[in-house]
PDB file of C-alpha atoms in Angstrom:
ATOM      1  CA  UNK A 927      39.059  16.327 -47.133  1.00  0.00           C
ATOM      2  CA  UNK A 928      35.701  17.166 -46.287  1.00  0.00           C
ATOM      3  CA  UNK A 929      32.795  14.712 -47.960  1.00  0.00           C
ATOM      4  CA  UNK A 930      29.513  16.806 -49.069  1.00  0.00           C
ATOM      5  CA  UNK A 931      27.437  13.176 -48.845  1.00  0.00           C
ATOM      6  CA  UNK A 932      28.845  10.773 -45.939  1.00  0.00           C
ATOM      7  CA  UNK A 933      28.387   6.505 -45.866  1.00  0.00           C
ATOM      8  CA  UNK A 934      27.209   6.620 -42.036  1.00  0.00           C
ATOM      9  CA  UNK A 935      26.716   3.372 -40.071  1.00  0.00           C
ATOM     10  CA  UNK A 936      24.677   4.395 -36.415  1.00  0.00           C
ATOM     11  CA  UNK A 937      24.353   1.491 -34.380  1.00  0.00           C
ATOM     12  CA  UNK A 938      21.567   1.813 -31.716  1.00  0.00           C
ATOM     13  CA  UNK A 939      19.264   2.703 -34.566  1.00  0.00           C
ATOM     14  CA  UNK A 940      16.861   1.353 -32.716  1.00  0.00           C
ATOM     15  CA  UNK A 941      17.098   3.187 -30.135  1.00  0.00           C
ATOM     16  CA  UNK A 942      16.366   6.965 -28.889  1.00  0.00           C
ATOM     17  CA  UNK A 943      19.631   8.260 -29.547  1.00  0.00           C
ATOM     18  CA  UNK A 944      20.522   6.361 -32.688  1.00  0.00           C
ATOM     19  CA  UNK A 945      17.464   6.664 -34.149  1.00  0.00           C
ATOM     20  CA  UNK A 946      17.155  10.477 -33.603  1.00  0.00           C
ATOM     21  CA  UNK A 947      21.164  10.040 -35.464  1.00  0.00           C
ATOM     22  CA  UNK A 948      20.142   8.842 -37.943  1.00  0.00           C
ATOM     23  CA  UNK A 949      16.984  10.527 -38.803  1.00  0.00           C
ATOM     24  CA  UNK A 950      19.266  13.632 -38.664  1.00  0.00           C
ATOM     25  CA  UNK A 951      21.420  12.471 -41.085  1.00  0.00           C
ATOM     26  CA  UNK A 952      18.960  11.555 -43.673  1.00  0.00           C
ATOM     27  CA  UNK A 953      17.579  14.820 -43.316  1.00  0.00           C
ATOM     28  CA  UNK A 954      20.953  16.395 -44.254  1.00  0.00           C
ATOM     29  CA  UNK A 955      21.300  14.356 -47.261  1.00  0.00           C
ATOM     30  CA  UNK A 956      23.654  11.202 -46.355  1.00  0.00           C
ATOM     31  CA  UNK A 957      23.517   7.172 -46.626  1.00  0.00           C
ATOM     32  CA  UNK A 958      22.776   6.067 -43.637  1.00  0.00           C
ATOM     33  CA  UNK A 959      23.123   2.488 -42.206  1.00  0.00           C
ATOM     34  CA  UNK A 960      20.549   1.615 -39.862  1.00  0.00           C
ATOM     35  CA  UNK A 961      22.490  -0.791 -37.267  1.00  0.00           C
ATOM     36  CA  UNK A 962      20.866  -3.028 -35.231  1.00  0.00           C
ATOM     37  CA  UNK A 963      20.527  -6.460 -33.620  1.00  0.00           C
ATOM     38  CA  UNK A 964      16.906  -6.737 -35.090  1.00  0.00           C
ATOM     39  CA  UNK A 965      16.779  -4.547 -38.230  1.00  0.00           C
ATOM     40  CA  UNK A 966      14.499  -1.798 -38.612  1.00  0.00           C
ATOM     41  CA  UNK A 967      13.022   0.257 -41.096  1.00  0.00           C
ATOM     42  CA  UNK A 968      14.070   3.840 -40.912  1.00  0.00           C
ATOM     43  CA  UNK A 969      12.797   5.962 -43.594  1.00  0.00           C
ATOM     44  CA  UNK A 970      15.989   6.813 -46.384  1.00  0.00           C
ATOM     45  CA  UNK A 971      18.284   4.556 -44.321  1.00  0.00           C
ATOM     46  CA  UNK A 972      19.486   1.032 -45.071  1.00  0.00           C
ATOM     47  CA  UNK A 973      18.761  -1.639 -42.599  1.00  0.00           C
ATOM     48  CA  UNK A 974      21.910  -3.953 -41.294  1.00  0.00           C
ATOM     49  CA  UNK A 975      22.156  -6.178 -38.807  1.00  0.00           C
ATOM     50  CA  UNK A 976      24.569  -6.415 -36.849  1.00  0.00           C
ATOM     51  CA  UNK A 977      25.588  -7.275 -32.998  1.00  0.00           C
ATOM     52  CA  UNK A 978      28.644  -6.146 -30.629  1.00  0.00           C
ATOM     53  CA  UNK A 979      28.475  -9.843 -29.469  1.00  0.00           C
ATOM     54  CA  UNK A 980      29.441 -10.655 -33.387  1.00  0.00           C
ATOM     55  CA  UNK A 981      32.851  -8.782 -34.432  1.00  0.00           C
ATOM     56  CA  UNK A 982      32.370  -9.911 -37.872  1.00  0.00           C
ATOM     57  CA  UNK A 983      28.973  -8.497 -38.168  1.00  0.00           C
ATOM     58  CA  UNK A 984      30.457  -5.107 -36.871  1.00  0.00           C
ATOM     59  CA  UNK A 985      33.198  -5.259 -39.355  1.00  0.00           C
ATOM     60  CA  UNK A 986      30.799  -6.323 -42.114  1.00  0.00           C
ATOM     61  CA  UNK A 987      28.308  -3.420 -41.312  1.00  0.00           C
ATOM     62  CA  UNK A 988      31.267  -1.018 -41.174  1.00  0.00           C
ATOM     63  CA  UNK A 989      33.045  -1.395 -44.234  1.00  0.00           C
ATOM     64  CA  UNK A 990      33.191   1.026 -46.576  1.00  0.00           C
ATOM     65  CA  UNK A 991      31.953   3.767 -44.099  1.00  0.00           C
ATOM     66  CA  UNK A 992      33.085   7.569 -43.703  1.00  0.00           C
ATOM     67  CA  UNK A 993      31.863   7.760 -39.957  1.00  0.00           C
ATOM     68  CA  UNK A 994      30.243   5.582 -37.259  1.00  0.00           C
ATOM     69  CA  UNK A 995      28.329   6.925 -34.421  1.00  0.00           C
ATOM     70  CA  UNK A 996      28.430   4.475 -31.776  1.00  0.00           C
ATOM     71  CA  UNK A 997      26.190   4.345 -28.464  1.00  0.00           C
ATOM     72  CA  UNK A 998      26.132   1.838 -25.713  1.00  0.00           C
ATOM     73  CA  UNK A 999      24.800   0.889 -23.035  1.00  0.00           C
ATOM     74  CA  UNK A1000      24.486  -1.227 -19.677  1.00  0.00           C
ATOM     75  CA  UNK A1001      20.857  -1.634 -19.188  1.00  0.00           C
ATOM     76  CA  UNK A1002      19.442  -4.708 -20.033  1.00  0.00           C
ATOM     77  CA  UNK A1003      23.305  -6.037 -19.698  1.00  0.00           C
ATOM     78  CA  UNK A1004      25.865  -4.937 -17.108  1.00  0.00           C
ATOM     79  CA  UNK A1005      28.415  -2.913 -17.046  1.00  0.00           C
ATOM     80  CA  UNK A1006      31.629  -4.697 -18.305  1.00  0.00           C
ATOM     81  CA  UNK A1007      29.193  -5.971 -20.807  1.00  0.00           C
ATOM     82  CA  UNK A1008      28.914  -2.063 -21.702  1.00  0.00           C
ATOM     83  CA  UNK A1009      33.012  -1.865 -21.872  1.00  0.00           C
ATOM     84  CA  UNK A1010      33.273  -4.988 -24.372  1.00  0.00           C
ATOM     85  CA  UNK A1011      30.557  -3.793 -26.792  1.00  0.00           C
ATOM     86  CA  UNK A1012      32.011  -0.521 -26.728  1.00  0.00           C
ATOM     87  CA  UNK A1013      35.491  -1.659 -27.246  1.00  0.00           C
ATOM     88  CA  UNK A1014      34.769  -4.068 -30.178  1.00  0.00           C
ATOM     89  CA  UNK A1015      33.018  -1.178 -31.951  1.00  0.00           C
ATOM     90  CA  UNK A1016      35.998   0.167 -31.796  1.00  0.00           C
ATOM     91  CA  UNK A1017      38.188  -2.144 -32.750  1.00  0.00           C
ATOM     92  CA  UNK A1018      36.081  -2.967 -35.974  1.00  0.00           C
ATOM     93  CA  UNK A1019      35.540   0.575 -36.708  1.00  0.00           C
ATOM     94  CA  UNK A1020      39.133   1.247 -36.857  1.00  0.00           C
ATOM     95  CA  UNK A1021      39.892  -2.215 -38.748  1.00  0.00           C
ATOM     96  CA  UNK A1022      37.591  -0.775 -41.119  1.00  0.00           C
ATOM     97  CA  UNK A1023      39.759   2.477 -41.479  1.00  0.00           C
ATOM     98  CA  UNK A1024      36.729   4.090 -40.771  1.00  0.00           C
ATOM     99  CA  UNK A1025      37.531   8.260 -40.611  1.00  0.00           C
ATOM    100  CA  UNK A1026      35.452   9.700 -38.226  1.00  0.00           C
ATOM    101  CA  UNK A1027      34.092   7.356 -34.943  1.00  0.00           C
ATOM    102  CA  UNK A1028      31.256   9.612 -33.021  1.00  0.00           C
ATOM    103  CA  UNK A1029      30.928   8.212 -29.173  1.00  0.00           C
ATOM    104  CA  UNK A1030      28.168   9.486 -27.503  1.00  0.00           C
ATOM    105  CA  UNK A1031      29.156   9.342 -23.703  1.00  0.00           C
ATOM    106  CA  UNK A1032      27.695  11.211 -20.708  1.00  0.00           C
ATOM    107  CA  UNK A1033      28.257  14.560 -19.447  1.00  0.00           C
ATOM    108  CA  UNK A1034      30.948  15.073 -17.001  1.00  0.00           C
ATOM    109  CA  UNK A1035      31.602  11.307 -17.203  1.00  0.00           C
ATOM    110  CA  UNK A1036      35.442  12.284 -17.624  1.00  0.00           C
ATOM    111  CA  UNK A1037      35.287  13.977 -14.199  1.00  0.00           C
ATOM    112  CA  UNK A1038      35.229  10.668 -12.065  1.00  0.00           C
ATOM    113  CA  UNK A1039      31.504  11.093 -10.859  1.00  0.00           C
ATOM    114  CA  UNK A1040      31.496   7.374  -9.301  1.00  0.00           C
ATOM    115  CA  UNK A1041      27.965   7.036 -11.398  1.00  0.00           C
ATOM    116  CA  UNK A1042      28.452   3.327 -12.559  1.00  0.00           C
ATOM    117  CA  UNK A1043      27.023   3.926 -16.397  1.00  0.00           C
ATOM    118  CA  UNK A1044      29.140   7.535 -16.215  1.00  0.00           C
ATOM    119  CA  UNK A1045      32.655   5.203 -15.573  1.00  0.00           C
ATOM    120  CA  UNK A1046      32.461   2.589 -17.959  1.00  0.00           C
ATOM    121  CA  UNK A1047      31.691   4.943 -20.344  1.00  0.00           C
ATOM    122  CA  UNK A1048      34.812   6.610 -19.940  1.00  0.00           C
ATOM    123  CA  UNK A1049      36.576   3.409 -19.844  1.00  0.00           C
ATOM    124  CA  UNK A1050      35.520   3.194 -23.640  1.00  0.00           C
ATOM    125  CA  UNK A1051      36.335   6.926 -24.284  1.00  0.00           C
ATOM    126  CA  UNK A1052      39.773   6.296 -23.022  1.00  0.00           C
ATOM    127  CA  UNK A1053      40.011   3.009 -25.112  1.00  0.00           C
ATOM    128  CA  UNK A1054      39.034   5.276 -28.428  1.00  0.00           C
ATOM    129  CA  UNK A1055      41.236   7.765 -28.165  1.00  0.00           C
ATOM    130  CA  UNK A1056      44.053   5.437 -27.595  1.00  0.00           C
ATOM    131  CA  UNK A1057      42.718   2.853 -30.755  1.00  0.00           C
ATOM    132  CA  UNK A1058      42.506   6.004 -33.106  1.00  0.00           C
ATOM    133  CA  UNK A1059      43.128   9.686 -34.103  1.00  0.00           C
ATOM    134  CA  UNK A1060      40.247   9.941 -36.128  1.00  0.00           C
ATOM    135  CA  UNK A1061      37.352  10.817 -32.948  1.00  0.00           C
ATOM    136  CA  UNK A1062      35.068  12.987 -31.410  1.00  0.00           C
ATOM    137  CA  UNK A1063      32.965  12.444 -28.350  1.00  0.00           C
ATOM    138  CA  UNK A1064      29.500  13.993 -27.317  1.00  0.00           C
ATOM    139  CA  UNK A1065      28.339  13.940 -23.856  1.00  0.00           C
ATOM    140  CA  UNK A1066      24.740  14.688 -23.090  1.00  0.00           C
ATOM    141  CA  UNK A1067      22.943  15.942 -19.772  1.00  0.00           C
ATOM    142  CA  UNK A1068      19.536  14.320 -18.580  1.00  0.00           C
ATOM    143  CA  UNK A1069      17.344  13.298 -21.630  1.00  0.00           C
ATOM    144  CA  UNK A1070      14.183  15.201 -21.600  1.00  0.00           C
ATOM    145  CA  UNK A1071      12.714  12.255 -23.452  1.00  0.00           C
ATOM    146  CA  UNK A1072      12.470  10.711 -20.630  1.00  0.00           C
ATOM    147  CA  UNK A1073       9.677  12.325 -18.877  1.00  0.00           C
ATOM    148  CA  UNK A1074       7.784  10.416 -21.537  1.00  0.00           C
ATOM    149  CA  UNK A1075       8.963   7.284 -20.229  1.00  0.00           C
ATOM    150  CA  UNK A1076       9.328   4.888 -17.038  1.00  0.00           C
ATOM    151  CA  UNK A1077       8.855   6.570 -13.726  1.00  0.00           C
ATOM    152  CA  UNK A1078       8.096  10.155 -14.569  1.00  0.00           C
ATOM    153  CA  UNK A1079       5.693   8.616 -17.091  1.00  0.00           C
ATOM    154  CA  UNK A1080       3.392   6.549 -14.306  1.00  0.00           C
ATOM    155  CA  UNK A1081       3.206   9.496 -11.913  1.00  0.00           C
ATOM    156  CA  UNK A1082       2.143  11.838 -14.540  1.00  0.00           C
ATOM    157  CA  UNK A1083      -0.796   9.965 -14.671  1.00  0.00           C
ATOM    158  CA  UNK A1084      -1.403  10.716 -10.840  1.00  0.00           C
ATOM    159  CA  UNK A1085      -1.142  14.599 -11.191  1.00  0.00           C
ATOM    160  CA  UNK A1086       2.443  14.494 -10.160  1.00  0.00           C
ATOM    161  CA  UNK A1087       6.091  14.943 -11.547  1.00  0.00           C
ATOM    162  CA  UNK A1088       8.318  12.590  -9.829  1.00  0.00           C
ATOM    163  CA  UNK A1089      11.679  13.202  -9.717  1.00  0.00           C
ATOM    164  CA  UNK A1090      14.541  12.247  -6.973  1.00  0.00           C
ATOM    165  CA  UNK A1091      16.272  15.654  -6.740  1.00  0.00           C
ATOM    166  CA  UNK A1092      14.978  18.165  -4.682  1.00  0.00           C
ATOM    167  CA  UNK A1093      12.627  20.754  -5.922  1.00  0.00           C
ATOM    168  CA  UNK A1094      15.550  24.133  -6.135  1.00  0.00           C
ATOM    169  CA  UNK A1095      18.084  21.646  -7.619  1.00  0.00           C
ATOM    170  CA  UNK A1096      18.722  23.097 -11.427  1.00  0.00           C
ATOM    171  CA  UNK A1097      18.994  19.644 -14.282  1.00  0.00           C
ATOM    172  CA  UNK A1098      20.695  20.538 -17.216  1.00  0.00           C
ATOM    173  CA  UNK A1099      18.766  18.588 -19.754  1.00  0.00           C
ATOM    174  CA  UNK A1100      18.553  17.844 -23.649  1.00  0.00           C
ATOM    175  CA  UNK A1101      16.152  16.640 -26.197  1.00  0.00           C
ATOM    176  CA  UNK A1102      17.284  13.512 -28.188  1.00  0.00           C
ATOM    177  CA  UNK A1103      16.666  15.318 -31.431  1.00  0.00           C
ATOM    178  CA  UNK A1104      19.226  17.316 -30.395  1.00  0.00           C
ATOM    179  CA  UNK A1105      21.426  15.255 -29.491  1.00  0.00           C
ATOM    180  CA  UNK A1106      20.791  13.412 -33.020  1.00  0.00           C
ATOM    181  CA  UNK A1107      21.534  16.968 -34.908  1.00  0.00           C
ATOM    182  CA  UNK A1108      24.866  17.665 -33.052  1.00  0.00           C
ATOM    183  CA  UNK A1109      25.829  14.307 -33.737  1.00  0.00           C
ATOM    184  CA  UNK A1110      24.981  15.120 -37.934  1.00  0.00           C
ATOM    185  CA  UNK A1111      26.902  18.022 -37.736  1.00  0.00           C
ATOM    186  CA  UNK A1112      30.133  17.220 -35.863  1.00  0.00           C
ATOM    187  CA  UNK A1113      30.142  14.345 -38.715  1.00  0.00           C
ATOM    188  CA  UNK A1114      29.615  17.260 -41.536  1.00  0.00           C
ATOM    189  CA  UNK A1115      32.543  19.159 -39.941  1.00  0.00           C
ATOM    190  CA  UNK A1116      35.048  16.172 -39.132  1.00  0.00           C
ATOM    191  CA  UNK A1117      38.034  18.580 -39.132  1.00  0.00           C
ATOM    192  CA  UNK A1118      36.660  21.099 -36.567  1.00  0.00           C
ATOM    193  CA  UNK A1119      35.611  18.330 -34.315  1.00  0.00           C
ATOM    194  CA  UNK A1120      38.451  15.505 -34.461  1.00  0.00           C
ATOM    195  CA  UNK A1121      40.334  14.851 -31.162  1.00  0.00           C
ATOM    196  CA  UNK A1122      37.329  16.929 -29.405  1.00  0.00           C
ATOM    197  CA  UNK A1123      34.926  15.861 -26.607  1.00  0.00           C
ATOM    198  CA  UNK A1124      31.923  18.151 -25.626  1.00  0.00           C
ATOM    199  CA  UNK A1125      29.119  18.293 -22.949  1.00  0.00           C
ATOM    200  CA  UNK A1126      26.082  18.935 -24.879  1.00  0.00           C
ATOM    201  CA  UNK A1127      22.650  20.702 -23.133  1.00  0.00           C
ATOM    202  CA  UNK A1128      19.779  22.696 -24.661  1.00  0.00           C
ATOM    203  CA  UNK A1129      17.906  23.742 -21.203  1.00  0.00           C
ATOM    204  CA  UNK A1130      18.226  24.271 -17.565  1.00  0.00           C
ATOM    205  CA  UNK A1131      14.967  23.411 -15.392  1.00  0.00           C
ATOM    206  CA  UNK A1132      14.348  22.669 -11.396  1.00  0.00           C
ATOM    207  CA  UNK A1133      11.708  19.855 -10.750  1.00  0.00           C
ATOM    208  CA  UNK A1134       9.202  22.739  -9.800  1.00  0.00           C
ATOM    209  CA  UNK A1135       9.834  24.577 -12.617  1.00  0.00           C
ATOM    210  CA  UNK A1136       9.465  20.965 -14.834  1.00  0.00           C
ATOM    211  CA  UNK A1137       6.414  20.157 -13.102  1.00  0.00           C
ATOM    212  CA  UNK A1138       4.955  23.816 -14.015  1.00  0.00           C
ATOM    213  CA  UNK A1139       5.918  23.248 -17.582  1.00  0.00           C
ATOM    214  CA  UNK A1140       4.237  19.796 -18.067  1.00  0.00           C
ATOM    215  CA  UNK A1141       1.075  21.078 -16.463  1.00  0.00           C
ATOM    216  CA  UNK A1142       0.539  23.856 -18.738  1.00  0.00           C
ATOM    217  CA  UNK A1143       1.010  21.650 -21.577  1.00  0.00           C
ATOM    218  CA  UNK A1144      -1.197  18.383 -20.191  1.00  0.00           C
ATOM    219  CA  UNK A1145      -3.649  21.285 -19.430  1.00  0.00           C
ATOM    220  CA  UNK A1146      -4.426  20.274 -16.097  1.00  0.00           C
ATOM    221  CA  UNK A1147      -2.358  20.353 -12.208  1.00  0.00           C
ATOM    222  CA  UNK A1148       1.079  18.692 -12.293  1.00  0.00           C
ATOM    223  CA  UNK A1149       2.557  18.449  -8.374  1.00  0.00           C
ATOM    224  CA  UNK A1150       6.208  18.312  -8.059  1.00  0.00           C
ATOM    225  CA  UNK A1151       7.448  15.626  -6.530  1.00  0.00           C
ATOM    226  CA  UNK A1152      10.411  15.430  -4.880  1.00  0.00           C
ATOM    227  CA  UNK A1153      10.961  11.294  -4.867  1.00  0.00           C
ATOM    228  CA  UNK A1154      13.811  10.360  -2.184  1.00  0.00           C
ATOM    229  CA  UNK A1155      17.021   8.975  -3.830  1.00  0.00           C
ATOM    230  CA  UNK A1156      16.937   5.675  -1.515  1.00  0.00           C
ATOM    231  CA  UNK A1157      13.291   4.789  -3.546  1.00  0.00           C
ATOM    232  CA  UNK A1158      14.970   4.959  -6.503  1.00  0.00           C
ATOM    233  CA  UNK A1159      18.015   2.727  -5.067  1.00  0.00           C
ATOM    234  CA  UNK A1160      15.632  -0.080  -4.568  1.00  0.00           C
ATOM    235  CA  UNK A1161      15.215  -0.340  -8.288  1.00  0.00           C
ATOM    236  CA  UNK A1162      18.877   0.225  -9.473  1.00  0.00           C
ATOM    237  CA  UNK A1163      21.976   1.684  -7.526  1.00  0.00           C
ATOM    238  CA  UNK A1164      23.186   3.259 -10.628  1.00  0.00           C
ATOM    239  CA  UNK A1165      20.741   5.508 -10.706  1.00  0.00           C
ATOM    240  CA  UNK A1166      20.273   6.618  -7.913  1.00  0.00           C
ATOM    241  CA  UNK A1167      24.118   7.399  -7.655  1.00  0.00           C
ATOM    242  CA  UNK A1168      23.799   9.591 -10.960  1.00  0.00           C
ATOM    243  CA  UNK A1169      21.039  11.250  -9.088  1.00  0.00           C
ATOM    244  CA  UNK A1170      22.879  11.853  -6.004  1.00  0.00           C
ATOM    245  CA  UNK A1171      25.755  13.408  -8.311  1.00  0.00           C
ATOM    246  CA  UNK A1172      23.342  15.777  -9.646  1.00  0.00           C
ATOM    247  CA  UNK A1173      21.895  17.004  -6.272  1.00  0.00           C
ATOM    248  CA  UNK A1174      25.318  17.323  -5.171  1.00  0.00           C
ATOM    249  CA  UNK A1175      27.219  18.203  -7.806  1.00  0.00           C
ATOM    250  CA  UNK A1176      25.409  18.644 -11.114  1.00  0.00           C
ATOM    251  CA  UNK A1177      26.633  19.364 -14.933  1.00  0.00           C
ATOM    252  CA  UNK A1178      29.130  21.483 -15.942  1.00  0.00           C
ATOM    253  CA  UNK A1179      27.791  22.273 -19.246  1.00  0.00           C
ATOM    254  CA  UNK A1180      27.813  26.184 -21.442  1.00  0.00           C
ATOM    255  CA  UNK A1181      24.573  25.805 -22.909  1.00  0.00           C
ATOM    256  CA  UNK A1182      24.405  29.808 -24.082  1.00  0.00           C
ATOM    257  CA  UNK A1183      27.904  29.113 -25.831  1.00  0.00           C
ATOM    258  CA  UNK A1184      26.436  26.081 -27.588  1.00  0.00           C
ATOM    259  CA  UNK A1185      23.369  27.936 -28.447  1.00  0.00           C
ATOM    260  CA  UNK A1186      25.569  30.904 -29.940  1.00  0.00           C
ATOM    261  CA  UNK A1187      27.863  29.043 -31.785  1.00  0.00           C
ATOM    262  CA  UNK A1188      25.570  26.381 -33.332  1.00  0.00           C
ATOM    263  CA  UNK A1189      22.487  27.857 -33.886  1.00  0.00           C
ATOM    264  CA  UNK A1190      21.445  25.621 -36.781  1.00  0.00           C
ATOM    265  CA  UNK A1191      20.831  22.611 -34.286  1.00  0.00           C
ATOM    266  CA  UNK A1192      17.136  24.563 -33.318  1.00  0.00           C
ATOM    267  CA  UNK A1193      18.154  23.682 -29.374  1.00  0.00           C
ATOM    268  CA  UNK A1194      15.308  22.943 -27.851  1.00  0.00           C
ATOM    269  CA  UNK A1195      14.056  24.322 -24.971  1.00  0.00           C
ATOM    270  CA  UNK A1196      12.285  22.001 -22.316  1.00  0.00           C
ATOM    271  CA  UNK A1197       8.923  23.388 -23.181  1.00  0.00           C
ATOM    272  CA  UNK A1198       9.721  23.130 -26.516  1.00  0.00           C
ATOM    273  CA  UNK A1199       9.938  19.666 -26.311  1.00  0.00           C
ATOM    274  CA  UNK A1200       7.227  19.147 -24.081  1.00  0.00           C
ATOM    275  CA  UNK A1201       5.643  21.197 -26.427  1.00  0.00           C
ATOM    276  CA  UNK A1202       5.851  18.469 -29.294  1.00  0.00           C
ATOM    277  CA  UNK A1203       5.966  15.274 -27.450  1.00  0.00           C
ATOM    278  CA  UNK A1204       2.938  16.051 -24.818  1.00  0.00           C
ATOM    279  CA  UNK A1205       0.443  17.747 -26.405  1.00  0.00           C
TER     280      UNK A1205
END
């Protein structure tokens, strides 16, 4: 039985795809559960603490929910680190008889890419769907929100749009606040989505065409540049294998079928977003 109003815990609220969760599902009416190591305030949500490191903190900030939507993570840890967290979430989830577990995991990361952050997340996707019936798994392409961060960020500021793939090479990408509204609406429709995982994309861009984009929005020239994977190696083999999977291989994702057949998520396209988070 479908509920109209859902008792949603998100860990990661803190984050960029937890908190884009959760503000999703406050805006379609449910009780949300705003987890987090350090507790935040989220407008309409509840604040909990709670850590993977802590089982009982994950048990206490699950009880009593319909549906958590779990993200993890091995930055600022490692990888097996990523694996234990994931797994524990799990666990407490399903000690908590929780119905519905969303994992958001990577796209493609099923298809043995050999991208570090890719693998152990499909270490934990294998672990859920053995732990429990009651799942669904999202998997989304390049974040677009992250041309407002790190790297792509600094060389902005230089007239350029640095990126290690090379300028013809197409990046399926996605906005986290869609990647927050898929996540509300798989958890409105449990039944259609239980036992399902799905790649999930809004846009298609090269570098050049990214760089073009930015430009017109920032109002002034953006360059294209086409950063060599071994610079970003120096700073962390994982990514530069993910980008070296991309150039070689790329995502497999249908974004017209996703656009067709949920329409109410308002994909957004990459200007779009740059649209809203540049200008």
């Amino acid at each position: 039985m479908e509920h109209s109003q859902l008792t949603v815990a998100v860990t990661g609220a803190s984050g960029t795809q937890g908190g884009a969760t959760a503000r999703a599902l406050v805006a379609d009416g449910h009780r949300v559960r705003a987890v987090s190591r350090r507790p935040i305030e989220l407008p309409g949500a509840e604040a909990v603490r709670a850590d993977f490191d802590d089982p009982g903190s994950l048990d206490r900030a699950f009880a009593g929910a319909d549906a958590v939507f779990l993200v993890t993570t091995p930055f600022g840890t490692d990888l097996d680190t990523e694996i234990r967290h994931g797994v524990e979430a799990i666990d407490a989830a399903v000690r908590a008889d929780v119905k519905h577990i969303v994992f958001t995991s990577a796209t493609n990361a099923d298809r043995g890419t050999g991208i570090p952050h890719f693998d152990s997340k499909w270490v934990i996707e294998r672990h859920l769907a053995q732990a429990t019936d009651n799942w669904t798994v999202i998997a989304p392409a390049a974040f677009m929100d992250n041309v407002a961060g790190g790297w792509a960020s600094r060389s902005l500021r230089q007239g350029k749009y640095s990126l290690p793939l090379s300028p013809g090479t197409p990046l399926k990408l996605i906005a986290a606040a869609d990647i927050g509204a898929f996540a509300a609406l798989v958890m409105g429709r449990r039944k259609e989505f239980l036992g399902h995982r799905v790649d999930i994309a809004s846009d298609e861009r090269t570098g050049k065409e990214m760089a073009r984009t930015l430009g017109t929005v920032l109002g002034r020239d953006v360059e294209f540049d086409a950063a060599g994977v071994e610079d970003v190696a120096r700073y962390s083999a994982d990514l530069a294998a993910m980008f070296a999977y991309f150039e070689r291989v790329g995502m497999d994702v249908d974004i017209t079928r996703l656009r067709t057949d949920y329409p109410e998520i308002g994909w957004h396209t990459f200007a779009d977003w740059a649209g809203q988070a540049l200008s």
